[in-house]
């Protein structure tokens, strides 16, 4: 690891969309241990350590540092990895870095998630006092009370407490300097990127009103409050954080439902939703999220081309009820009856004459209904 870059870990396919994960003060990228592996199924996940934390060199930050300095280190890391645009999620100080990026470098962000964080951290005095004491006494006293600051009573994560214990005092104090100087409240309205705010209802460090303040000011914001979560929500409530992030990052069900309606028509989709039961609900979500939210939204192929491929596949497998639905969809996607006929004629060669015969009968019925 070069001394000029933040220590980091990369997980997930190199071809996947990039997601950067930022830690809180006093922790390492281990904060994301229960979440990052699952997110790496769909994203190239890059989680990083603050200077003097985990494996990052203390010398990357100096006394009097700002959140902007930390954001610069994150951008340098992204540049070194060949990453131009990325989704970003951060906890506490890591969340503040994300807010700074959204205000000062909006061209780099695809989306933003701010977790148990704030646009300001209660004024400078407490942070200045903490920085002074850490420079004088070190960080052992912080490690002793870390569980009480970070989690609800009775819960702890020893690995994260050890991160606090081994943090470099000078680098930690410089991060305190950054928090002392941080206040973006008057610029929150400039944030245009799609933003998720996650608050822990038991978080005493950055309680829910801090996240609500951001949500009220950012036009494209969604706020989620997690019962039972304190300050380090990804470690204490990983499943809840994972669910919120997945929905935020892919947006597949939302995008998919819009495309599904455009292609199949409101009447069909309304009927499918009316017939939905608790037993079929997950399947309907699967269709909207993946078939329509990922495949049909991929711009590599036009909707006309996708309709032709879909017609062929349905004929090949003899799914004639579905074929009728997709003949109607093909007309919405701009195919003429002649083009639909040409597709079905080709299936006679590659799928067989009996299959094409049934397909022509189905398509002729649908097209006649349209004309009538």
PDB file of N, CA, C and O in Angstrom, residues 39 47 49 220 326:
ATOM      1  N   UNK A  39     -23.050  -6.262  -0.631  1.00  0.00           N
ATOM      2  CA  UNK A  39     -23.133  -5.213  -1.645  1.00  0.00           C
ATOM      3  C   UNK A  39     -22.237  -5.515  -2.842  1.00  0.00           C
ATOM      4  O   UNK A  39     -22.506  -5.079  -3.963  1.00  0.00           O
ATOM      5  N   UNK A  47     -13.852   0.101   0.119  1.00  0.00           N
ATOM      6  CA  UNK A  47     -13.945   0.708   1.449  1.00  0.00           C
ATOM      7  C   UNK A  47     -12.557   1.143   1.902  1.00  0.00           C
ATOM      8  O   UNK A  47     -11.572   0.468   1.633  1.00  0.00           O
ATOM      9  N   UNK A  49      -9.829   3.408   4.791  1.00  0.00           N
ATOM     10  CA  UNK A  49      -9.510   3.782   6.172  1.00  0.00           C
ATOM     11  C   UNK A  49      -9.143   5.257   6.259  1.00  0.00           C
ATOM     12  O   UNK A  49      -8.432   5.787   5.392  1.00  0.00           O
ATOM     13  N   UNK A 220     -33.712  15.684  -3.458  1.00  0.00           N
ATOM     14  CA  UNK A 220     -33.819  14.267  -3.860  1.00  0.00           C
ATOM     15  C   UNK A 220     -33.424  13.346  -2.716  1.00  0.00           C
ATOM     16  O   UNK A 220     -32.625  12.432  -2.884  1.00  0.00           O
ATOM     17  N   UNK A 326     -46.708  -9.983 -25.330  1.00  0.00           N
ATOM     18  CA  UNK A 326     -45.540  -9.308 -25.895  1.00  0.00           C
ATOM     19  C   UNK A 326     -45.723  -8.920 -27.358  1.00  0.00           C
ATOM     20  O   UNK A 326     -44.949  -8.105 -27.878  1.00  0.00           O
TER      21      UNK A 326
END
